[in-house]
Amino acid sequence: MNDPVSRHLLAPQTPLGELTFDNSFVRELPGDPEQRNVPRAVRNACYTRVSPTPVAAPTLLAWSEATAAMLGIANPASPTGLEAAVLGGNRVLDGMQPYAARYGGHQFGHWAGQLGDGRAMTLAEVIGPDGARRELQLKGAGRTPYSRTADGRAVLRSSVREFLCSEAMHFLGVPTTRALSLVGTGDAVVRDMFYDGNPQAEPGAVVCRVAPSFVRFGNFEILAAQDEPHLSKRLADYVIAQHFSHLLQEHPDPTERYATWFETICRRTAVLVSEWMRVGFVHGVMNTDNMSILGLTIDYGPYGWLEGYDLGWTPNTTDAEGRRYCYGNQPGIAQWNLVRLANALLPLCSDTAALERGLAAFANTFEAASDQMLRNKLGLATLDREGDDALVSDLFALLQATETDMTLFFRNLARIPIDAPDQAIDAAPLRIAFYDEAALAHGHGEKLANWLRRYAMRVRQEARPATERLAQMNQANPKYVLRNYLAQQAIDALAQGDASVIERLMSVLKHPYDELPQHEDLAARRPEWARHKAGCSALSCSS
Ligand code: AMP
Ligand code: MG
């Protein structure tokens, strides 16, 4: 009864309206003394108290039972009840103290000054049945002093994408913020989706997202940029006490503590990015305001999933020229962002050598995590950097040479009969991974078969039980990911009032590593109609 698992399972679920809240961020950190809700530069504060702006007709469109259970919240009885009112921003419960956080950030490599929660607001913190504290944060709930010239709202399509992907990433085992609910607002939101001078009215929505903290690198950057070192210290001490409390005992010396904290953030960020690389996730906008201090995937915008393996691929049309945030650049950009964070922490930790050790820890951790990831994806017990280098680099060159679905390729690699005689090993089990099956006939098939024979020989050298190897591979190579066109189909159906598509997708994405024969269609490679369709292959930042 005392272990966390059974406590969690047996905990009674409390209706949202009866929860108690404990708002440590508001209580422990200095807020903006001014409350005028107009765009303005905020100084000497970590946040501004705000209120959500009510919407016309809040209706619950989707609900994550898994996130609700984690928080100890009972499932709603009606789509238009109290949950929709609160999570759509029409009602603030007793004990909630909504606020918008102040942060800045480097966008596309340049310092952008004050950004802040322009359409997000944390309602309150909840302590779940597992004893952990988490923020409930609305996205799209109206203007704040940080909204600049924008409307504080979010459209249904981007909200569905955030809702679905948060939960899909969680079940894949990738560190992420979560999503509790998706509420349709009944209000229209005008967006120029293609940035071509054709603004359209679209349905609006609000997502309630959930994380232990939504603090970003940018929360520290703004304090350093505006020379408020007393606040840098207060925010760092708060984050450490709440989320890295082991460092308090381990490092009584503050400089050493801040340096070790930074190193921990570096290590977590390295693990995060190696996980993105494993599952083929491209964040799309890795600005420093979209980097979580806890190493979580945060701010789902124009993200995408690799279909054809391509290091240069980005779903973000705004980044199509420079490809700063493409798949293959993600590790390097993460490190660049950590350098920005290190600079922002200089007022706390003048020991630059210690901060450099943190950055070195990023590189080492990423390398170790990548090695382990490759071992798992290939089903090997060991990977020898030198001895296996050619095997690995030849594989990725083959994947890049012709459009090869990354998810299907690795998932089906486990089906290659590695004990068969050499001439019986061919690329047939992998055929479904090729967008251009003719490429297999034109020499590529033979090259791939050659590689597979080398691979089979390498696997045989380890002489491990097949079941062990298959389990290892199937844990590392998901069967189901949130393919871009699947998200778009869920959006299109929901916009027509049909929730069955999103519900089916949610139920399958909860089991990304399982074989679900009745849902085989959701594991298929992207259909040709989706190749250039908006939302299925490329996305703008318009959301
Ligand atoms: P993003 O590119 O989504 O990370 O957003 C960058 C900044 O713009 C953040 O400060 C957001 O809060 C703000 N922002 C984005 N969209 C809106 C919007 N519709 N209304 C107000 N602020 C927004
Ligand atoms: Mg953002």
Short mmCIF file of C-alpha atoms in Angstrom, two decimals, residues 2-366:
data_model
loop_
_atom_site.label_atom_id
_atom_site.label_comp_id
_atom_site.label_asym_id
_atom_site.label_seq_id
_atom_site.Cartn_x
_atom_site.Cartn_y
_atom_site.Cartn_z
CA ASN A 2 2.95 2.30 0.59
CA ASP A 3 4.75 1.77 -2.68
CA PRO A 4 4.04 4.53 -5.16
CA VAL A 5 2.49 2.20 -7.76
CA SER A 6 -0.28 0.77 -5.62
CA ARG A 7 -0.91 4.15 -3.99
CA HIS A 8 -1.37 5.53 -7.47
CA LEU A 9 -3.70 2.74 -8.57
CA LEU A 10 -5.86 2.84 -5.48
CA ALA A 11 -6.02 6.60 -5.09
CA PRO A 12 -9.53 7.90 -5.40
CA GLN A 13 -10.01 10.33 -8.27
CA THR A 14 -11.22 13.77 -7.26
CA PRO A 15 -13.51 15.85 -9.45
CA LEU A 16 -11.67 18.88 -10.83
CA GLY A 17 -13.98 21.20 -8.91
CA GLU A 18 -12.96 19.64 -5.58
CA LEU A 19 -9.19 19.69 -6.00
CA THR A 20 -6.95 21.64 -3.71
CA PHE A 21 -4.14 23.70 -5.20
CA ASP A 22 -0.76 24.76 -3.90
CA ASN A 23 0.82 27.50 -5.98
CA SER A 24 4.50 27.55 -5.12
CA PHE A 25 5.63 29.59 -8.14
CA VAL A 26 3.34 32.48 -7.27
CA ARG A 27 4.00 32.16 -3.55
CA GLU A 28 7.77 31.97 -3.65
CA LEU A 29 8.75 34.23 -6.52
CA PRO A 30 8.26 37.94 -7.09
CA GLY A 31 5.34 38.86 -9.34
CA ASP A 32 4.73 41.91 -11.45
CA PRO A 33 3.24 44.60 -9.17
CA GLU A 34 1.36 45.97 -12.14
CA GLN A 35 -1.64 43.99 -13.42
CA ARG A 36 -2.69 46.00 -16.50
CA ASN A 37 -3.33 43.44 -19.23
CA VAL A 38 -1.77 45.37 -22.12
CA PRO A 39 1.38 44.53 -24.06
CA ARG A 40 4.31 45.98 -22.15
CA ALA A 41 7.85 45.34 -20.99
CA VAL A 42 7.81 43.75 -17.54
CA ARG A 43 10.74 44.28 -15.18
CA ASN A 44 11.79 42.87 -11.81
CA ALA A 45 9.30 39.99 -11.82
CA CYS A 46 9.16 36.32 -12.77
CA TYR A 47 5.50 36.46 -13.78
CA THR A 48 2.37 38.59 -14.08
CA ARG A 49 -0.96 37.56 -12.58
CA VAL A 50 -3.57 37.28 -15.35
CA SER A 51 -7.06 35.88 -15.92
CA PRO A 52 -8.19 33.74 -18.81
CA THR A 53 -10.50 35.52 -21.24
CA PRO A 54 -13.85 33.68 -21.44
CA VAL A 55 -14.91 31.96 -24.67
CA ALA A 56 -18.33 31.54 -26.30
CA ALA A 57 -19.12 27.86 -25.84
CA PRO A 58 -16.44 25.71 -24.19
CA THR A 59 -16.84 22.04 -25.10
CA LEU A 60 -14.54 19.23 -24.15
CA LEU A 61 -13.32 17.64 -27.40
CA ALA A 62 -10.67 15.30 -26.00
CA TRP A 63 -9.49 14.18 -22.60
CA SER A 64 -6.43 12.18 -21.58
CA GLU A 65 -7.49 9.62 -19.01
CA ALA A 66 -3.85 8.79 -18.39
CA THR A 67 -2.93 12.38 -17.50
CA ALA A 68 -6.07 12.73 -15.39
CA ALA A 69 -5.19 9.55 -13.47
CA MET A 70 -1.65 10.84 -12.91
CA LEU A 71 -3.10 14.01 -11.39
CA GLY A 72 -5.80 12.18 -9.43
CA ILE A 73 -8.57 13.96 -11.35
CA ALA A 74 -11.83 12.13 -12.06
CA ASN A 75 -13.00 11.83 -15.65
CA PRO A 76 -15.67 14.39 -16.54
CA ALA A 77 -19.30 13.37 -16.68
CA SER A 78 -20.24 15.76 -19.46
CA PRO A 79 -18.44 17.55 -22.31
CA THR A 80 -20.01 20.84 -21.31
CA GLY A 81 -19.70 20.63 -17.54
CA LEU A 82 -17.38 22.27 -15.06
CA GLU A 83 -14.25 20.77 -16.67
CA ALA A 84 -14.97 22.46 -19.99
CA ALA A 85 -15.69 25.76 -18.23
CA VAL A 86 -12.46 25.69 -16.21
CA LEU A 87 -10.20 24.20 -18.88
CA GLY A 88 -11.63 26.49 -21.55
CA GLY A 89 -10.88 29.52 -19.40
CA ASN A 90 -14.42 30.53 -18.43
CA ARG A 91 -14.12 29.80 -14.76
CA VAL A 92 -11.28 30.11 -12.28
CA LEU A 93 -11.65 27.77 -9.30
CA ASP A 94 -11.03 28.81 -5.70
CA GLY A 95 -7.37 28.38 -4.94
CA MET A 96 -6.19 28.87 -8.53
CA GLN A 97 -3.87 31.85 -9.09
CA PRO A 98 -3.40 32.15 -12.85
CA TYR A 99 -0.21 33.77 -14.10
CA ALA A 100 1.79 34.28 -17.28
CA ALA A 101 5.54 33.72 -16.96
CA ARG A 102 8.11 36.27 -18.05
CA TYR A 103 10.81 34.95 -20.35
CA GLY A 104 12.90 35.93 -23.34
CA GLY A 105 14.73 33.88 -25.88
CA HIS A 106 17.02 33.44 -28.83
CA GLN A 107 14.90 32.85 -31.91
CA PHE A 108 16.62 31.43 -35.01
CA GLY A 109 19.99 32.36 -33.56
CA HIS A 110 19.20 35.94 -32.54
CA TRP A 111 18.30 37.48 -29.22
CA ALA A 112 14.60 38.40 -29.42
CA GLY A 113 14.17 40.21 -26.10
CA GLN A 114 11.06 39.73 -23.99
CA LEU A 115 8.67 36.99 -25.18
CA GLY A 116 6.85 35.44 -22.22
CA ASP A 117 3.59 33.48 -22.00
CA GLY A 118 1.70 35.35 -24.70
CA ARG A 119 -1.17 32.90 -24.84
CA ALA A 120 -0.32 30.37 -22.15
CA MET A 121 -1.17 30.79 -18.51
CA THR A 122 -0.60 28.51 -15.56
CA LEU A 123 -3.83 28.13 -13.61
CA ALA A 124 -2.48 26.38 -10.54
CA GLU A 125 -0.26 23.61 -9.21
CA VAL A 126 -1.72 20.23 -8.23
CA ILE A 127 -0.08 17.64 -6.02
CA GLY A 128 -0.99 14.25 -7.47
CA PRO A 129 -1.56 10.89 -5.78
CA ASP A 130 2.12 10.12 -6.48
CA GLY A 131 3.10 13.11 -4.32
CA ALA A 132 4.49 15.04 -7.30
CA ARG A 133 3.64 18.67 -7.96
CA ARG A 134 2.52 19.64 -11.45
CA GLU A 135 1.32 22.80 -13.14
CA LEU A 136 -1.95 22.97 -15.04
CA GLN A 137 -1.38 25.38 -17.90
CA LEU A 138 -3.88 26.60 -20.50
CA LYS A 139 -2.64 27.43 -23.99
CA GLY A 140 -4.84 29.70 -26.06
CA ALA A 141 -6.75 31.24 -23.13
CA GLY A 142 -6.42 34.87 -24.16
CA ARG A 143 -4.09 37.84 -24.06
CA THR A 144 -1.47 38.58 -21.44
CA PRO A 145 1.03 41.44 -21.09
CA TYR A 146 3.38 39.19 -23.10
CA SER A 147 1.08 38.80 -26.13
CA ARG A 148 2.81 41.58 -28.09
CA THR A 149 0.62 42.14 -31.19
CA ALA A 150 -1.00 38.67 -31.19
CA ASP A 151 -4.44 37.55 -30.01
CA GLY A 152 -3.64 35.11 -27.23
CA ARG A 153 -5.60 32.36 -28.97
CA ALA A 154 -4.85 29.01 -30.62
CA VAL A 155 -6.55 27.24 -33.51
CA LEU A 156 -8.02 23.75 -33.30
CA ARG A 157 -5.47 22.20 -35.69
CA SER A 158 -2.41 23.25 -33.64
CA SER A 159 -4.17 22.37 -30.38
CA VAL A 160 -5.02 18.85 -31.58
CA ARG A 161 -1.39 18.47 -32.63
CA GLU A 162 -0.11 19.52 -29.21
CA PHE A 163 -2.62 17.35 -27.36
CA LEU A 164 -1.90 14.22 -29.41
CA CYS A 165 1.85 14.56 -29.59
CA SER A 166 2.33 15.23 -25.87
CA GLU A 167 0.61 11.97 -25.06
CA ALA A 168 2.23 10.02 -27.92
CA MET A 169 5.69 11.11 -26.76
CA HIS A 170 4.94 10.11 -23.19
CA PHE A 171 3.96 6.61 -24.21
CA LEU A 172 7.05 6.35 -26.41
CA GLY A 173 9.08 7.04 -23.27
CA VAL A 174 10.37 10.42 -24.45
CA PRO A 175 10.52 13.13 -21.74
CA THR A 176 7.67 15.54 -22.41
CA THR A 177 5.06 17.87 -21.02
CA ARG A 178 1.65 16.18 -20.94
CA ALA A 179 -1.84 17.18 -22.03
CA LEU A 180 -5.02 16.79 -19.98
CA SER A 181 -7.71 18.24 -22.18
CA LEU A 182 -8.66 19.82 -25.46
CA VAL A 183 -11.54 22.26 -25.29
CA GLY A 184 -13.21 23.76 -28.36
CA THR A 185 -14.02 27.40 -27.67
CA GLY A 186 -16.91 28.04 -30.06
CA ASP A 187 -15.04 31.19 -31.14
CA ALA A 188 -13.37 31.71 -34.48
CA VAL A 189 -9.68 32.53 -34.68
CA VAL A 190 -8.30 34.21 -37.78
CA ARG A 191 -5.02 32.87 -39.15
CA ASP A 192 -3.08 33.26 -42.37
CA MET A 193 -2.04 29.62 -42.39
CA PHE A 194 0.15 29.80 -45.49
CA TYR A 195 1.42 33.34 -44.87
CA ASP A 196 0.13 34.20 -48.33
CA GLY A 197 -2.20 37.08 -47.52
CA ASN A 198 -5.31 34.88 -47.20
CA PRO A 199 -6.37 34.95 -43.57
CA GLN A 200 -9.23 32.55 -42.74
CA ALA A 201 -11.49 32.08 -39.74
CA GLU A 202 -10.74 28.76 -38.07
CA PRO A 203 -12.21 27.05 -34.99
CA GLY A 204 -10.42 27.99 -31.78
CA ALA A 205 -9.36 25.65 -28.98
CA VAL A 206 -7.57 25.58 -25.64
CA VAL A 207 -5.25 22.79 -24.49
CA CYS A 208 -4.58 22.19 -20.82
CA ARG A 209 -1.02 21.01 -20.59
CA VAL A 210 0.70 19.60 -17.56
CA ALA A 211 4.31 19.49 -16.37
CA PRO A 212 6.24 19.71 -13.10
CA SER A 213 7.45 23.06 -14.44
CA PHE A 214 7.19 25.06 -17.64
CA VAL A 215 10.33 27.10 -16.85
CA ARG A 216 12.45 27.49 -19.97
CA PHE A 217 16.04 28.54 -20.67
CA GLY A 218 14.49 31.88 -21.65
CA ASN A 219 13.21 32.57 -18.11
CA PHE A 220 16.87 32.90 -17.06
CA GLU A 221 17.99 34.66 -20.22
CA ILE A 222 15.61 37.58 -19.76
CA LEU A 223 16.84 38.15 -16.19
CA ALA A 224 20.48 38.15 -17.32
CA ALA A 225 19.75 40.36 -20.34
CA GLN A 226 17.98 42.91 -18.18
CA ASP A 227 20.56 42.69 -15.43
CA GLU A 228 18.41 41.44 -12.58
CA PRO A 229 20.86 39.07 -10.82
CA HIS A 230 18.87 39.02 -7.57
CA LEU A 231 15.98 37.47 -9.56
CA SER A 232 18.24 35.04 -11.42
CA LYS A 233 19.25 33.74 -8.01
CA ARG A 234 15.72 33.53 -6.69
CA LEU A 235 14.45 31.70 -9.75
CA ALA A 236 17.42 29.30 -9.78
CA ASP A 237 17.02 28.60 -6.06
CA TYR A 238 13.32 27.97 -6.56
CA VAL A 239 13.86 25.59 -9.49
CA ILE A 240 16.61 23.73 -7.62
CA ALA A 241 14.57 23.42 -4.41
CA GLN A 242 11.50 22.20 -6.28
CA HIS A 243 13.00 20.03 -9.00
CA PHE A 244 16.66 19.28 -8.21
CA SER A 245 16.49 19.19 -4.41
CA HIS A 246 19.14 16.46 -4.10
CA LEU A 247 21.68 19.14 -5.07
CA LEU A 248 20.98 21.10 -1.87
CA GLN A 249 22.54 18.45 0.36
CA GLU A 250 25.14 17.30 -2.12
CA HIS A 251 26.54 20.78 -2.82
CA PRO A 252 26.37 23.20 0.10
CA ASP A 253 28.64 25.61 -1.80
CA PRO A 254 26.33 27.71 -4.04
CA THR A 255 28.74 28.17 -6.97
CA GLU A 256 29.39 24.46 -7.08
CA ARG A 257 25.67 23.80 -6.74
CA TYR A 258 24.74 26.05 -9.67
CA ALA A 259 27.46 24.48 -11.81
CA THR A 260 26.29 20.94 -11.03
CA TRP A 261 22.71 21.98 -11.68
CA PHE A 262 23.72 23.30 -15.10
CA GLU A 263 25.56 20.05 -15.79
CA THR A 264 22.41 18.11 -14.87
CA ILE A 265 20.37 20.22 -17.31
CA CYS A 266 22.99 19.52 -19.98
CA ARG A 267 22.78 15.78 -19.38
CA ARG A 268 18.99 15.76 -19.42
CA THR A 269 18.92 17.79 -22.63
CA ALA A 270 21.35 15.34 -24.22
CA VAL A 271 19.13 12.39 -23.31
CA LEU A 272 16.09 14.28 -24.60
CA VAL A 273 17.62 14.96 -28.00
CA SER A 274 18.94 11.41 -28.36
CA GLU A 275 15.38 10.23 -27.74
CA TRP A 276 14.07 12.58 -30.44
CA MET A 277 16.66 11.10 -32.81
CA ARG A 278 15.63 7.57 -31.87
CA VAL A 279 11.96 8.03 -32.71
CA GLY A 280 12.46 10.43 -35.64
CA PHE A 281 10.93 13.49 -34.01
CA VAL A 282 11.77 16.95 -35.33
CA HIS A 283 10.78 19.72 -32.91
CA GLY A 284 10.83 22.36 -35.61
CA VAL A 285 11.41 25.48 -33.46
CA MET A 286 14.25 24.87 -31.03
CA ASN A 287 14.44 28.50 -29.91
CA THR A 288 15.75 28.93 -26.37
CA ASP A 289 12.27 29.92 -25.18
CA ASN A 290 11.14 26.45 -26.25
CA MET A 291 13.79 24.60 -24.22
CA SER A 292 12.63 23.16 -20.89
CA ILE A 293 14.83 23.56 -17.83
CA LEU A 294 13.74 20.01 -16.88
CA GLY A 295 14.79 18.51 -20.21
CA LEU A 296 11.23 17.90 -21.43
CA THR A 297 9.88 18.24 -24.94
CA ILE A 298 7.94 21.50 -24.69
CA ASP A 299 5.88 23.73 -27.00
CA TYR A 300 4.57 21.53 -29.78
CA GLY A 301 4.31 23.77 -32.83
CA PRO A 302 5.40 22.97 -36.40
CA TYR A 303 6.96 19.67 -35.29
CA GLY A 304 7.01 16.60 -37.50
CA TRP A 305 7.96 12.95 -37.67
CA LEU A 306 10.51 11.69 -40.11
CA GLU A 307 8.94 9.50 -42.70
CA GLY A 308 11.73 9.17 -45.22
CA TYR A 309 14.99 9.18 -43.26
CA ASP A 310 16.66 12.51 -44.05
CA LEU A 311 19.05 14.40 -41.81
CA GLY A 312 18.14 17.66 -43.57
CA TRP A 313 14.37 17.37 -43.14
CA THR A 314 12.34 19.97 -41.31
CA PRO A 315 8.55 20.26 -41.24
CA ASN A 316 8.75 24.01 -40.52
CA THR A 317 8.20 26.05 -43.69
CA THR A 318 9.51 29.16 -41.90
CA ASP A 319 12.84 27.33 -41.63
CA ALA A 320 12.84 25.77 -45.11
CA GLU A 321 15.69 28.00 -46.32
CA GLY A 322 18.19 27.79 -43.48
CA ARG A 323 17.10 24.39 -42.06
CA ARG A 324 18.52 25.50 -38.73
CA TYR A 325 16.20 23.16 -36.87
CA CYS A 326 16.24 20.14 -39.23
CA TYR A 327 16.45 16.58 -37.85
CA GLY A 328 20.22 16.24 -38.10
CA ASN A 329 20.94 19.64 -36.54
CA GLN A 330 19.01 19.00 -33.34
CA PRO A 331 21.96 17.83 -31.19
CA GLY A 332 24.15 20.76 -32.23
CA ILE A 333 21.34 23.26 -31.71
CA ALA A 334 20.61 21.84 -28.26
CA GLN A 335 24.23 22.47 -27.35
CA TRP A 336 24.12 25.99 -28.82
CA ASN A 337 21.06 26.66 -26.67
CA LEU A 338 22.86 25.35 -23.59
CA VAL A 339 25.66 27.84 -24.26
CA ARG A 340 23.01 30.60 -24.17
CA LEU A 341 21.79 29.21 -20.84
CA ALA A 342 25.36 29.05 -19.49
CA ASN A 343 25.77 32.73 -20.36
CA ALA A 344 22.54 33.55 -18.59
CA LEU A 345 23.79 31.73 -15.47
CA LEU A 346 27.07 33.68 -15.27
CA PRO A 347 25.64 36.09 -12.66
CA LEU A 348 25.18 33.03 -10.41
CA CYS A 349 28.20 31.01 -11.32
CA SER A 350 31.30 32.91 -12.33
CA ASP A 351 33.27 29.65 -12.58
CA THR A 352 33.31 29.45 -16.39
CA ALA A 353 35.47 26.32 -16.32
CA ALA A 354 32.69 24.57 -14.37
CA LEU A 355 30.08 25.67 -16.90
CA GLU A 356 32.30 24.38 -19.67
CA ARG A 357 32.41 21.04 -17.90
CA GLY A 358 28.61 21.04 -18.12
CA LEU A 359 28.78 21.58 -21.86
CA ALA A 360 31.32 18.78 -22.16
CA ALA A 361 28.90 16.59 -20.21
CA PHE A 362 26.29 17.31 -22.88
CA ALA A 363 28.61 15.99 -25.57
CA ASN A 364 29.62 12.91 -23.57
CA THR A 365 26.10 12.09 -22.51
CA PHE A 366 24.78 12.51 -26.04
#
